[in-house]
Tab-separated table of C-alpha atoms in Angstrom:
chain	number	residue	atom	x	y	z
A	1411	MET	CA	74.305	-43.283	-39.331
A	1412	ASP	CA	72.027	-40.662	-37.723
A	1413	THR	CA	73.964	-37.397	-37.498
A	1414	LYS	CA	71.348	-35.451	-35.546
A	1415	PRO	CA	72.589	-34.235	-32.135
A	1416	HIS	CA	71.964	-36.767	-29.394
A	1417	VAL	CA	70.825	-35.691	-25.924
A	1418	VAL	CA	70.737	-38.122	-23.020
A	1419	VAL	CA	68.498	-37.377	-20.056
A	1420	ILE	CA	69.763	-39.318	-17.054
A	1421	GLY	CA	66.925	-40.104	-14.658
A	1422	GLY	CA	63.319	-40.871	-15.555
A	1423	GLY	CA	61.575	-39.118	-12.666
A	1424	ILE	CA	59.327	-36.082	-13.067
A	1425	THR	CA	62.311	-33.745	-13.624
A	1426	GLY	CA	63.828	-35.960	-16.313
A	1427	LEU	CA	60.555	-36.608	-18.135
A	1428	SER	CA	59.702	-32.889	-18.052
A	1429	ALA	CA	63.156	-32.047	-19.395
A	1430	ALA	CA	62.731	-34.540	-22.245
A	1431	TYR	CA	59.255	-33.200	-23.051
A	1432	TYR	CA	60.279	-29.550	-23.161
A	1433	LEU	CA	63.483	-30.301	-25.041
A	1434	LYS	CA	61.539	-32.180	-27.717
A	1435	LYS	CA	58.985	-29.377	-27.912
A	1436	GLN	CA	61.600	-26.626	-28.105
A	1437	MET	CA	63.651	-28.398	-30.762
A	1438	GLU	CA	60.567	-28.951	-32.895
A	1439	GLU	CA	59.414	-25.338	-32.521
A	1440	THR	CA	62.839	-23.970	-33.482
A	1441	GLY	CA	63.392	-26.442	-36.300
A	1442	GLN	CA	66.365	-28.125	-34.645
A	1443	ALA	CA	66.904	-31.817	-35.282
A	1444	CYS	CA	67.610	-33.897	-32.190
A	1445	ARG	CA	67.595	-37.442	-30.871
A	1446	ILE	CA	66.602	-37.873	-27.224
A	1447	THR	CA	67.271	-40.829	-24.932
A	1448	VAL	CA	65.944	-41.113	-21.373
A	1449	MET	CA	67.982	-43.467	-19.178
A	1450	GLU	CA	66.447	-44.844	-15.977
A	1451	LYS	CA	68.116	-47.174	-13.493
A	1452	SER	CA	64.931	-48.652	-12.025
A	1453	ASP	CA	62.279	-50.744	-13.754
A	1454	ARG	CA	59.750	-47.893	-14.052
A	1455	PHE	CA	59.474	-44.224	-14.951
A	1456	GLY	CA	58.053	-41.527	-12.712
A	1457	GLY	CA	60.565	-41.521	-9.860
A	1458	LYS	CA	58.920	-40.945	-6.482
A	1459	ILE	CA	55.467	-40.657	-8.075
A	1460	SER	CA	53.719	-43.989	-7.551
A	1461	THR	CA	49.943	-44.515	-7.513
A	1462	LEU	CA	48.500	-47.744	-6.113
A	1463	ARG	CA	44.910	-48.846	-6.656
A	1464	ARG	CA	43.707	-51.350	-4.081
A	1465	ASP	CA	40.197	-52.450	-3.101
A	1466	GLY	CA	38.667	-49.295	-4.541
A	1467	PHE	CA	41.191	-46.962	-2.889
A	1468	VAL	CA	43.478	-44.588	-4.817
A	1469	ILE	CA	46.726	-44.489	-2.853
A	1470	GLU	CA	49.775	-42.327	-3.431
A	1471	LYS	CA	52.895	-44.083	-2.196
A	1472	GLY	CA	55.100	-41.066	-2.907
A	1473	PRO	CA	53.986	-37.417	-3.090
A	1474	ASP	CA	50.218	-37.082	-2.849
A	1475	SER	CA	49.643	-33.618	-4.324
A	1476	PHE	CA	51.267	-30.352	-5.343
A	1477	LEU	CA	50.884	-26.649	-4.656
A	1478	ALA	CA	48.297	-24.980	-6.878
A	1479	ARG	CA	50.004	-21.574	-6.565
A	1480	LYS	CA	53.107	-22.847	-8.392
A	1481	PRO	CA	52.004	-22.890	-12.048
A	1482	ALA	CA	54.563	-25.163	-13.730
A	1483	LEU	CA	52.681	-28.434	-13.249
A	1484	VAL	CA	49.272	-26.944	-14.030
A	1485	GLU	CA	50.707	-25.529	-17.263
A	1486	LEU	CA	52.236	-28.902	-18.146
A	1487	ALA	CA	48.910	-30.646	-17.500
A	1488	ARG	CA	47.211	-28.146	-19.787
A	1489	GLU	CA	49.735	-28.750	-22.572
A	1490	LEU	CA	49.243	-32.504	-22.252
A	1491	GLY	CA	45.460	-32.198	-22.375
A	1492	LEU	CA	45.087	-33.340	-18.760
A	1493	GLU	CA	43.776	-30.146	-17.193
A	1494	ASP	CA	40.240	-31.522	-16.878
A	1495	GLN	CA	41.554	-34.374	-14.723
A	1496	LEU	CA	42.909	-32.035	-12.020
A	1497	THR	CA	41.042	-31.897	-8.757
A	1498	GLY	CA	41.356	-29.723	-5.671
A	1499	THR	CA	40.900	-30.600	-2.031
A	1500	ASN	CA	37.494	-31.152	-0.484
A	1501	PRO	CA	36.138	-27.651	0.290
A	1502	ASN	CA	34.618	-29.088	3.478
A	1503	ALA	CA	38.020	-30.190	4.767
A	1504	LYS	CA	39.748	-26.850	5.149
A	1505	LYS	CA	40.488	-27.294	8.849
A	1506	THR	CA	44.000	-28.329	9.819
A	1507	TYR	CA	44.989	-29.426	13.290
A	1508	ILE	CA	48.182	-29.393	15.274
A	1509	LEU	CA	49.081	-31.656	18.154
A	1510	SER	CA	49.833	-29.639	21.266
A	1511	ARG	CA	50.310	-31.166	24.718
A	1512	GLY	CA	48.797	-34.397	23.446
A	1513	LYS	CA	45.578	-32.814	22.114
A	1514	LEU	CA	44.524	-31.825	18.604
A	1515	HIS	CA	43.965	-28.068	18.306
A	1516	ARG	CA	42.621	-26.366	15.224
A	1517	MET	CA	45.072	-24.148	13.416
A	1518	PRO	CA	43.802	-20.559	13.461
A	1519	PRO	CA	42.141	-19.652	10.132
A	1520	GLY	CA	44.088	-17.299	7.901
A	1521	LEU	CA	47.507	-18.878	8.294
A	1522	MET	CA	49.615	-18.743	5.139
A	1523	LEU	CA	52.728	-20.900	5.384
A	1524	GLY	CA	52.352	-20.617	9.153
A	1525	ILE	CA	52.185	-16.812	9.095
A	1526	PRO	CA	48.989	-15.151	10.407
A	1527	THR	CA	47.076	-13.066	7.876
A	1528	GLU	CA	43.952	-12.686	10.043
A	1529	ILE	CA	44.612	-11.084	13.413
A	1530	MET	CA	41.554	-12.063	15.488
A	1531	PRO	CA	41.664	-15.869	14.909
A	1532	PHE	CA	45.367	-15.776	15.707
A	1533	MET	CA	44.775	-13.867	18.934
A	1534	ARG	CA	42.018	-16.278	20.004
A	1535	THR	CA	43.944	-19.523	19.434
A	1536	GLY	CA	44.751	-21.674	22.446
A	1537	LEU	CA	47.942	-22.890	20.795
A	1538	LEU	CA	49.954	-19.934	22.014
A	1539	SER	CA	50.466	-18.156	25.299
A	1540	PRO	CA	49.467	-14.476	25.632
A	1541	ALA	CA	53.172	-13.606	25.744
A	1542	ALA	CA	53.768	-15.453	22.455
A	1543	LYS	CA	50.928	-13.574	20.761
A	1544	ALA	CA	52.297	-10.260	22.008
A	1545	ARG	CA	55.762	-11.198	20.760
A	1546	ALA	CA	54.396	-12.117	17.329
A	1547	ALA	CA	52.618	-8.761	17.141
A	1548	LEU	CA	55.998	-7.023	17.415
A	1549	ASP	CA	56.540	-8.054	13.799
A	1550	LEU	CA	54.187	-5.214	12.888
A	1551	VAL	CA	56.667	-2.629	14.187
A	1552	LEU	CA	60.096	-4.298	14.072
A	1553	PRO	CA	62.512	-2.899	11.456
A	1554	LYS	CA	63.597	-5.080	8.583
A	1555	ARG	CA	66.990	-6.746	8.608
A	1556	THR	CA	69.443	-4.725	6.529
A	1557	ALA	CA	72.069	-7.457	6.016
A	1558	ASP	CA	71.502	-9.436	2.823
A	1559	GLU	CA	73.418	-12.607	3.666
A	1560	ASP	CA	71.518	-15.872	4.028
A	1561	GLU	CA	70.198	-16.986	7.416
A	1562	SER	CA	68.397	-20.043	8.701
A	1563	LEU	CA	64.636	-20.337	8.423
A	1564	GLY	CA	64.452	-20.851	12.191
A	1565	HIS	CA	66.426	-17.732	13.036
A	1566	PHE	CA	64.433	-15.698	10.526
A	1567	LEU	CA	61.046	-16.724	11.944
A	1568	GLU	CA	62.192	-16.422	15.551
A	1569	ARG	CA	63.524	-12.938	14.804
A	1570	ARG	CA	60.225	-11.853	13.252
A	1571	LEU	CA	57.604	-13.774	15.253
A	1572	GLY	CA	59.261	-15.250	18.337
A	1573	SER	CA	60.333	-18.715	19.440
A	1574	GLU	CA	56.914	-20.007	20.495
A	1575	VAL	CA	55.242	-19.295	17.152
A	1576	LEU	CA	58.199	-20.977	15.512
A	1577	SER	CA	58.107	-24.160	17.587
A	1578	GLN	CA	54.328	-24.481	17.946
A	1579	ILE	CA	53.108	-23.528	14.461
A	1580	ALA	CA	55.739	-22.710	11.844
A	1581	GLU	CA	58.184	-25.553	12.503
A	1582	PRO	CA	55.778	-28.486	12.042
A	1583	LEU	CA	54.161	-26.840	9.010
A	1584	LEU	CA	57.249	-25.629	7.165
A	1585	ALA	CA	60.063	-27.920	8.246
A	1586	GLY	CA	57.847	-30.877	7.426
A	1587	ILE	CA	58.077	-30.012	3.731
A	1588	TYR	CA	61.812	-30.692	3.851
A	1589	ALA	CA	61.825	-33.107	6.837
A	1590	GLY	CA	64.500	-30.788	8.211
A	1591	ASN	CA	65.387	-28.666	11.207
A	1592	THR	CA	64.399	-25.017	10.743
A	1593	TYR	CA	67.682	-23.887	12.307
A	1594	ASP	CA	69.593	-25.792	9.627
A	1595	LEU	CA	67.494	-24.803	6.593
A	1596	SER	CA	68.284	-21.748	4.470
A	1597	VAL	CA	65.453	-19.225	4.325
A	1598	LYS	CA	66.562	-18.034	0.867
A	1599	ALA	CA	66.580	-21.567	-0.530
A	1600	THR	CA	63.414	-22.904	1.129
A	1601	PHE	CA	61.061	-19.918	1.445
A	1602	PRO	CA	62.661	-17.050	-0.500
A	1603	GLN	CA	59.355	-15.169	-0.414
A	1604	PHE	CA	59.840	-14.586	3.324
A	1605	HIS	CA	63.127	-12.763	2.719
A	1606	SER	CA	61.596	-10.793	-0.165
A	1607	ILE	CA	58.533	-9.819	1.864
A	1608	GLU	CA	60.638	-8.526	4.738
A	1609	GLN	CA	62.749	-6.460	2.370
A	1610	LYS	CA	59.727	-5.070	0.534
A	1611	HIS	CA	57.144	-4.657	3.306
A	1612	ARG	CA	59.312	-4.719	6.470
A	1613	SER	CA	56.613	-6.645	8.375
A	1614	LEU	CA	56.202	-10.317	7.522
A	1615	ILE	CA	52.569	-10.336	8.660
A	1616	LEU	CA	51.592	-7.210	6.697
A	1617	GLY	CA	53.421	-8.470	3.624
A	1618	MET	CA	51.701	-11.863	3.770
A	1619	MET	CA	48.343	-10.124	4.167
A	1620	LYS	CA	49.002	-8.116	1.023
A	1621	ASN	CA	50.212	-11.198	-0.852
A	1622	ARG	CA	47.102	-13.096	0.170
A	1623	LYS	CA	44.871	-10.366	-1.196
A	1624	GLU	CA	46.821	-10.170	-4.436
A	1625	GLY	CA	46.878	-13.952	-4.680
A	1626	GLY	CA	43.106	-14.031	-4.492
A	1627	GLU	CA	42.913	-11.604	-7.399
A	1628	GLU	CA	45.457	-13.596	-9.412
A	1629	SER	CA	43.551	-16.856	-8.844
A	1630	ARG	CA	40.896	-15.689	-11.286
A	1631	THR	CA	43.371	-16.346	-14.097
A	1632	LEU	CA	43.867	-19.958	-12.976
A	1633	PRO	CA	41.817	-22.890	-14.300
A	1634	GLU	CA	38.669	-23.589	-12.290
A	1635	SER	CA	40.202	-26.645	-10.601
A	1636	ALA	CA	43.120	-24.591	-9.245
A	1637	ARG	CA	41.018	-21.842	-7.652
A	1638	ASN	CA	40.208	-21.770	-3.957
A	1639	THR	CA	42.433	-24.734	-3.193
A	1640	THR	CA	45.952	-24.893	-1.820
A	1641	PHE	CA	46.745	-28.316	-3.250
A	1642	LEU	CA	45.957	-30.171	-6.463
A	1643	THR	CA	46.190	-33.738	-7.682
A	1644	PHE	CA	44.631	-35.863	-10.437
A	1645	ARG	CA	41.414	-37.819	-9.943
A	1646	GLU	CA	43.075	-41.027	-11.132
A	1647	GLY	CA	46.276	-40.390	-9.212
A	1648	LEU	CA	49.504	-38.486	-9.783
A	1649	GLU	CA	50.753	-41.133	-12.212
A	1650	THR	CA	48.359	-39.442	-14.665
A	1651	ILE	CA	51.038	-36.827	-15.386
A	1652	VAL	CA	53.702	-39.521	-15.844
A	1653	HIS	CA	51.573	-41.432	-18.362
A	1654	GLY	CA	50.761	-38.166	-20.129
A	1655	LEU	CA	54.442	-37.348	-20.510
A	1656	LEU	CA	55.323	-40.823	-21.727
A	1657	ASP	CA	52.527	-40.687	-24.322
A	1658	ALA	CA	53.720	-37.273	-25.521
A	1659	LEU	CA	57.349	-38.395	-25.867
A	1660	ASP	CA	56.920	-40.257	-29.129
A	1661	ASN	CA	60.161	-40.768	-31.073
A	1662	VAL	CA	62.058	-40.590	-27.783
A	1663	ARG	CA	64.165	-43.604	-26.876
A	1664	PHE	CA	63.569	-44.975	-23.377
A	1665	VAL	CA	65.992	-47.278	-21.599
A	1666	LYS	CA	65.146	-48.596	-18.134
A	1667	GLN	CA	66.834	-50.981	-15.704
A	1668	CYS	CA	70.149	-49.557	-16.841
A	1669	GLY	CA	71.989	-46.856	-14.951
A	1670	ILE	CA	75.001	-44.784	-15.983
A	1671	ALA	CA	78.289	-45.624	-14.274
A	1672	LYS	CA	80.447	-42.803	-15.629
A	1673	LEU	CA	80.120	-39.520	-17.486
A	1674	GLU	CA	83.143	-37.901	-19.127
A	1675	LYS	CA	84.126	-35.779	-22.087
A	1676	ALA	CA	84.724	-37.688	-25.310
A	1677	ALA	CA	88.359	-38.338	-26.199
A	1678	ASP	CA	88.199	-35.970	-29.173
A	1679	GLY	CA	86.764	-33.225	-26.961
A	1680	ARG	CA	83.525	-33.145	-28.926
A	1681	GLY	CA	80.562	-34.347	-26.950
A	1682	TYR	CA	80.374	-36.758	-24.041
A	1683	ARG	CA	80.888	-40.423	-23.361
A	1684	LEU	CA	78.512	-42.218	-20.995
A	1685	THR	CA	79.462	-45.649	-19.731
A	1686	ARG	CA	76.360	-47.645	-18.889
A	1687	GLU	CA	76.286	-50.091	-15.998
A	1688	ASP	CA	75.881	-52.940	-18.500
A	1689	GLY	CA	79.135	-51.882	-20.163
A	1690	GLU	CA	77.588	-50.309	-23.263
A	1691	ILE	CA	78.673	-46.828	-24.340
A	1692	GLU	CA	76.380	-43.918	-25.153
A	1693	GLU	CA	77.757	-40.969	-27.114
A	1694	ALA	CA	75.979	-37.695	-26.475
A	1695	ASP	CA	76.188	-34.093	-27.615
A	1696	GLY	CA	74.381	-32.921	-24.508
A	1697	VAL	CA	73.322	-34.349	-21.170
A	1698	ILE	CA	70.669	-33.380	-18.633
A	1699	LEU	CA	71.486	-34.970	-15.301
A	1700	THR	CA	68.476	-35.260	-12.952
A	1701	LEU	CA	69.778	-37.667	-10.312
A	1702	PRO	CA	70.060	-37.114	-6.549
A	1703	ALA	CA	73.174	-35.125	-5.662
A	1704	TYR	CA	75.093	-38.122	-4.292
A	1705	ALA	CA	74.379	-40.196	-7.430
A	1706	ALA	CA	75.364	-37.295	-9.694
A	1707	ALA	CA	78.636	-36.989	-7.766
A	1708	ASP	CA	79.421	-40.649	-8.488
A	1709	LEU	CA	78.972	-40.089	-12.224
A	1710	LEU	CA	81.158	-37.008	-12.363
A	1711	GLY	CA	84.074	-38.644	-10.524
A	1712	ALA	CA	85.216	-38.236	-6.937
A	1713	SER	CA	88.140	-35.959	-7.787
A	1714	LYS	CA	86.049	-33.321	-9.556
A	1715	PRO	CA	85.317	-30.208	-7.464
A	1716	GLU	CA	81.651	-30.288	-8.522
A	1717	ALA	CA	81.365	-33.858	-7.233
A	1718	GLN	CA	82.903	-32.849	-3.913
A	1719	GLU	CA	80.372	-30.027	-3.556
A	1720	LEU	CA	77.500	-32.341	-4.515
A	1721	ARG	CA	78.494	-34.802	-1.815
A	1722	LYS	CA	77.947	-32.070	0.774
A	1723	VAL	CA	74.203	-32.070	0.016
A	1724	ASP	CA	72.686	-34.094	2.851
A	1725	TYR	CA	69.540	-36.181	2.557
A	1726	VAL	CA	66.962	-37.361	5.069
A	1727	SER	CA	65.094	-40.658	4.689
A	1728	VAL	CA	61.369	-40.589	5.363
A	1729	GLY	CA	58.505	-43.022	5.066
A	1730	ASN	CA	54.765	-42.965	4.882
A	1731	VAL	CA	52.313	-45.475	6.256
A	1732	ILE	CA	48.883	-45.848	4.661
A	1733	LEU	CA	46.103	-47.256	6.828
A	1734	ALA	CA	42.638	-48.132	5.488
A	1735	TYR	CA	39.667	-48.452	7.846
A	1736	ASP	CA	35.932	-48.778	7.918
A	1737	GLU	CA	34.627	-45.263	8.490
A	1738	LYS	CA	32.647	-46.429	11.533
A	1739	ASP	CA	35.957	-47.194	13.279
A	1740	MET	CA	36.916	-43.511	13.373
A	1741	LYS	CA	36.462	-42.375	16.970
A	1742	ARG	CA	36.318	-38.717	15.954
A	1743	GLU	CA	34.870	-37.010	12.918
A	1744	LEU	CA	37.383	-36.423	10.149
A	1745	ASP	CA	36.373	-32.787	9.730
A	1746	GLY	CA	39.586	-31.478	8.178
A	1747	SER	CA	42.646	-32.423	6.192
A	1748	GLY	CA	44.673	-33.856	9.096
A	1749	PHE	CA	47.215	-32.741	11.660
A	1750	VAL	CA	50.903	-31.993	12.074
A	1751	VAL	CA	53.117	-32.855	15.022
A	1752	PRO	CA	55.736	-30.469	16.476
A	1753	ARG	CA	59.059	-31.990	17.486
A	1754	ARG	CA	58.485	-31.116	21.112
A	1755	GLU	CA	55.548	-33.567	21.272
A	1756	GLY	CA	58.001	-36.462	20.974
A	1757	ARG	CA	55.687	-38.581	18.814
A	1758	PHE	CA	56.761	-41.212	16.324
A	1759	ILE	CA	54.729	-39.726	13.480
A	1760	THR	CA	55.420	-36.245	12.126
A	1761	ALA	CA	51.986	-35.704	10.550
A	1762	CYS	CA	48.794	-37.480	9.576
A	1763	THR	CA	46.718	-36.695	6.491
A	1764	TRP	CA	43.045	-37.643	6.594
A	1765	THR	CA	43.319	-38.595	2.948
A	1766	SER	CA	39.767	-39.795	2.312
A	1767	LYS	CA	38.409	-36.503	3.674
A	1768	LYS	CA	40.956	-34.264	1.977
A	1769	TRP	CA	40.623	-36.030	-1.406
A	1770	LEU	CA	37.116	-37.413	-1.957
A	1771	HIS	CA	38.165	-39.670	-4.844
A	1772	THR	CA	40.606	-41.737	-2.771
A	1773	ALA	CA	38.290	-44.086	-0.849
A	1774	PRO	CA	35.044	-46.014	-1.459
A	1775	ASP	CA	31.909	-44.954	0.401
A	1776	GLY	CA	32.000	-45.954	4.038
A	1777	LYS	CA	35.792	-46.250	4.138
A	1778	ALA	CA	38.499	-44.045	5.596
A	1779	LEU	CA	42.085	-43.665	4.416
A	1780	LEU	CA	44.826	-42.197	6.612
A	1781	ARG	CA	48.420	-41.426	5.668
A	1782	CYS	CA	51.001	-41.024	8.416
A	1783	TYR	CA	54.544	-39.735	7.986
A	1784	VAL	CA	57.634	-40.918	9.843
A	1785	GLY	CA	61.209	-39.669	9.902
A	1786	ARG	CA	62.799	-36.244	9.879
A	1787	SER	CA	66.185	-34.689	10.476
A	1788	GLY	CA	67.492	-35.913	13.810
A	1789	ASP	CA	64.890	-38.683	14.132
A	1790	ASP	CA	65.574	-41.849	12.133
A	1791	ARG	CA	64.089	-44.347	14.602
A	1792	TRP	CA	61.964	-45.942	11.907
A	1793	LEU	CA	65.040	-46.958	9.897
A	1794	HIS	CA	66.057	-49.370	12.650
A	1795	MET	CA	62.662	-51.064	12.924
A	1796	SER	CA	60.881	-53.818	11.013
A	1797	GLU	CA	57.804	-52.953	8.956
A	1798	ASP	CA	55.552	-54.482	11.623
A	1799	GLU	CA	57.251	-52.410	14.319
A	1800	VAL	CA	56.828	-49.198	12.294
A	1801	VAL	CA	53.132	-49.878	11.700
A	1802	ARG	CA	52.648	-50.748	15.383
A	1803	ALA	CA	54.286	-47.484	16.477
A	1804	VAL	CA	52.152	-45.502	14.034
A	1805	ARG	CA	48.988	-47.170	15.332
A	1806	GLN	CA	49.987	-46.365	18.909
A	1807	ASP	CA	50.204	-42.682	17.975
A	1808	LEU	CA	46.833	-42.827	16.216
A	1809	LYS	CA	45.298	-44.373	19.317
A	1810	ALA	CA	46.783	-41.657	21.517
A	1811	THR	CA	45.840	-38.749	19.235
A	1812	MET	CA	42.612	-39.919	17.562
A	1813	GLY	CA	41.411	-42.773	19.746
A	1814	ILE	CA	41.587	-45.338	16.927
A	1815	THR	CA	41.810	-48.890	18.283
A	1816	ALA	CA	40.366	-50.939	15.394
A	1817	GLU	CA	42.470	-53.173	13.192
A	1818	PRO	CA	43.069	-51.501	9.818
A	1819	LEU	CA	41.698	-53.191	6.707
A	1820	PHE	CA	45.241	-53.049	5.343
A	1821	THR	CA	48.438	-51.039	5.658
A	1822	GLU	CA	51.090	-49.958	3.171
A	1823	LEU	CA	54.540	-48.777	4.238
A	1824	THR	CA	56.554	-46.904	1.628
A	1825	PRO	CA	60.187	-46.173	2.557
A	1826	LEU	CA	61.605	-43.191	0.690
A	1827	MET	CA	65.296	-43.561	1.298
A	1828	HIS	CA	67.567	-40.511	0.976
A	1829	SER	CA	64.626	-38.717	-0.581
A	1830	MET	CA	64.624	-35.315	1.113
A	1831	PRO	CA	67.570	-33.075	0.170
A	1832	GLN	CA	68.470	-30.526	2.821
A	1833	TYR	CA	69.034	-26.889	1.884
A	1834	PRO	CA	71.384	-25.463	4.531
A	1835	VAL	CA	72.377	-21.823	4.926
A	1836	GLY	CA	74.520	-21.014	1.891
A	1837	HIS	CA	72.794	-23.637	-0.294
A	1838	LEU	CA	72.211	-21.283	-3.218
A	1839	ASP	CA	75.880	-20.273	-3.264
A	1840	ARG	CA	76.874	-23.950	-3.319
A	1841	ILE	CA	74.550	-24.667	-6.244
A	1842	ARG	CA	75.955	-21.662	-8.111
A	1843	ARG	CA	79.528	-22.961	-7.610
A	1844	ILE	CA	78.557	-26.425	-8.828
A	1845	ARG	CA	76.891	-25.155	-11.970
A	1846	GLU	CA	79.569	-22.594	-12.782
A	1847	GLY	CA	82.303	-25.219	-12.406
A	1848	LEU	CA	80.453	-27.766	-14.515
A	1849	ALA	CA	79.705	-25.175	-17.201
A	1850	LYS	CA	83.444	-24.537	-17.624
A	1851	ARG	CA	84.392	-28.202	-17.719
A	1852	MET	CA	81.352	-29.731	-19.439
A	1853	PRO	CA	79.310	-26.872	-20.932
A	1854	GLU	CA	76.600	-29.072	-22.468
A	1855	VAL	CA	76.043	-31.057	-19.279
A	1856	LEU	CA	73.271	-29.525	-17.164
A	1857	ILE	CA	72.488	-30.740	-13.677
A	1858	THR	CA	69.108	-30.222	-12.056
A	1859	GLY	CA	66.402	-31.713	-9.856
A	1860	ALA	CA	65.099	-31.691	-6.304
A	1861	ALA	CA	68.550	-31.187	-4.765
A	1862	PHE	CA	68.839	-27.745	-6.341
A	1863	HIS	CA	65.879	-25.347	-6.387
A	1864	GLY	CA	62.826	-26.928	-4.764
A	1865	VAL	CA	61.564	-30.376	-3.817
A	1866	GLY	CA	57.915	-30.025	-4.864
A	1867	LEU	CA	56.579	-31.458	-8.120
A	1868	PRO	CA	56.046	-28.020	-9.753
A	1869	ASP	CA	59.608	-27.084	-8.749
A	1870	CYS	CA	60.928	-30.222	-10.464
A	1871	VAL	CA	58.873	-29.615	-13.609
A	1872	LYS	CA	60.081	-26.012	-13.748
A	1873	GLN	CA	63.709	-27.040	-13.336
A	1874	GLY	CA	63.365	-29.703	-16.034
A	1875	LYS	CA	61.912	-27.137	-18.416
A	1876	GLU	CA	64.610	-24.559	-17.671
A	1877	SER	CA	67.352	-27.115	-18.310
A	1878	ALA	CA	65.738	-28.175	-21.576
A	1879	LEU	CA	65.523	-24.604	-22.868
A	1880	GLU	CA	69.111	-23.885	-21.816
A	1881	LEU	CA	70.472	-27.016	-23.495
A	1882	SER	CA	68.505	-26.254	-26.654
A	1883	ARG	CA	70.163	-22.837	-26.732
A	1884	LEU	CA	73.630	-24.299	-26.180
A	1885	LEU	CA	73.207	-26.890	-28.923
A	1886	LYS	CA	71.942	-24.246	-31.336
A	1887	GLU	CA	74.998	-22.076	-30.646
A	1888	LYS	CA	77.286	-25.058	-31.109
A	1889	SER	CA	75.766	-26.329	-34.356
A	1890	PRO	CA	77.398	-25.270	-37.645
A	1891	VAL	CA	75.573	-22.540	-39.524
């Protein structure tokens, strides 16, 4: 019988696979023996990452890219020998548009996360009234907030820049990342740099200007593919990183199409007992739980305080609709990366990425690929519609905004149910309570993933790595000398 400690990673998405990879690496580097099992309920690994190849197109059904400025995924790609497969956005597609009063307007150059870092383009934009520009300029002289308690992203940005900048520019850009309402989202949990900048520089605009300058200097240390681009992906699709992780996880046991029904401490108090949905039992010395908050709550048991806190994490369901066209059917030049849609426009779609322009590897010559997003907090119309009805509504918006009337070559609707965790004011305190409570009751059970500290792919990789290093430390402390 193998007496090496056994760790079970529950969930085979990017967080779980990253956790397994870094746990294996850490145990090998420190000379610790360990058996690792990755349990996945679905029939495939990779979670939301799903790359489809069709008729010469490279289509991402889930996330389509990740932020270059967050290093965790770039570092993982380097370790896996995949760095040379990274690619940035088309340098000729830097323009971004916003729908305002039914027309597409170019975003003023120099915006960073919706915050102006170049004054003149911001002052010249037709997106804002003269009064709104004057109100935003008050940020340069307003004092910083002295209270340290959390506040909503919406209230923070309105306090610094005014309500019109918030609704016209910041809300569609920033809230879209979480599919949430800015007045419900925690600034400390979603964009902690905003809080830090205000505390350090007083002015949000001046602080972002300084950060932009410093960021440009720091970019020289990044790999060539990550410089001068906001987003990165892989030329053969994001599944490249999933396949790289699976290849690197030799000697790791993978079990798919089998979820975990219950997680509890072993009867003897040593280790943990996992009841699989097929009735089999897994014994583990440590567990890394990377499921959505509501699924993690089910495993821990409804009566547990951590489960009750986890159930308070709300989720929004979103979808994306891919539409392929002949390039000649585009009624306007695709001269940027796409456009975002403020809530006040009342459109069905929340954004549209001009994928074939933003990522040159995604479409054959002479073809165009668009990706439209539907669903956000407070707007779940698409959930009550058939696939044909969703596609029809999306096409109506494309006709109204871009003049496209042609039949698409094909469409792909990907529903992402309960996929966007919401980080309300006080989110970080809730996560702290959950982890502190679980550490007392089940010290070698670590819980992590998109519901905790970031929904982006680099955030998930980072959280998987942190959990792996922490569990390695705990198992080392627990092992007999």
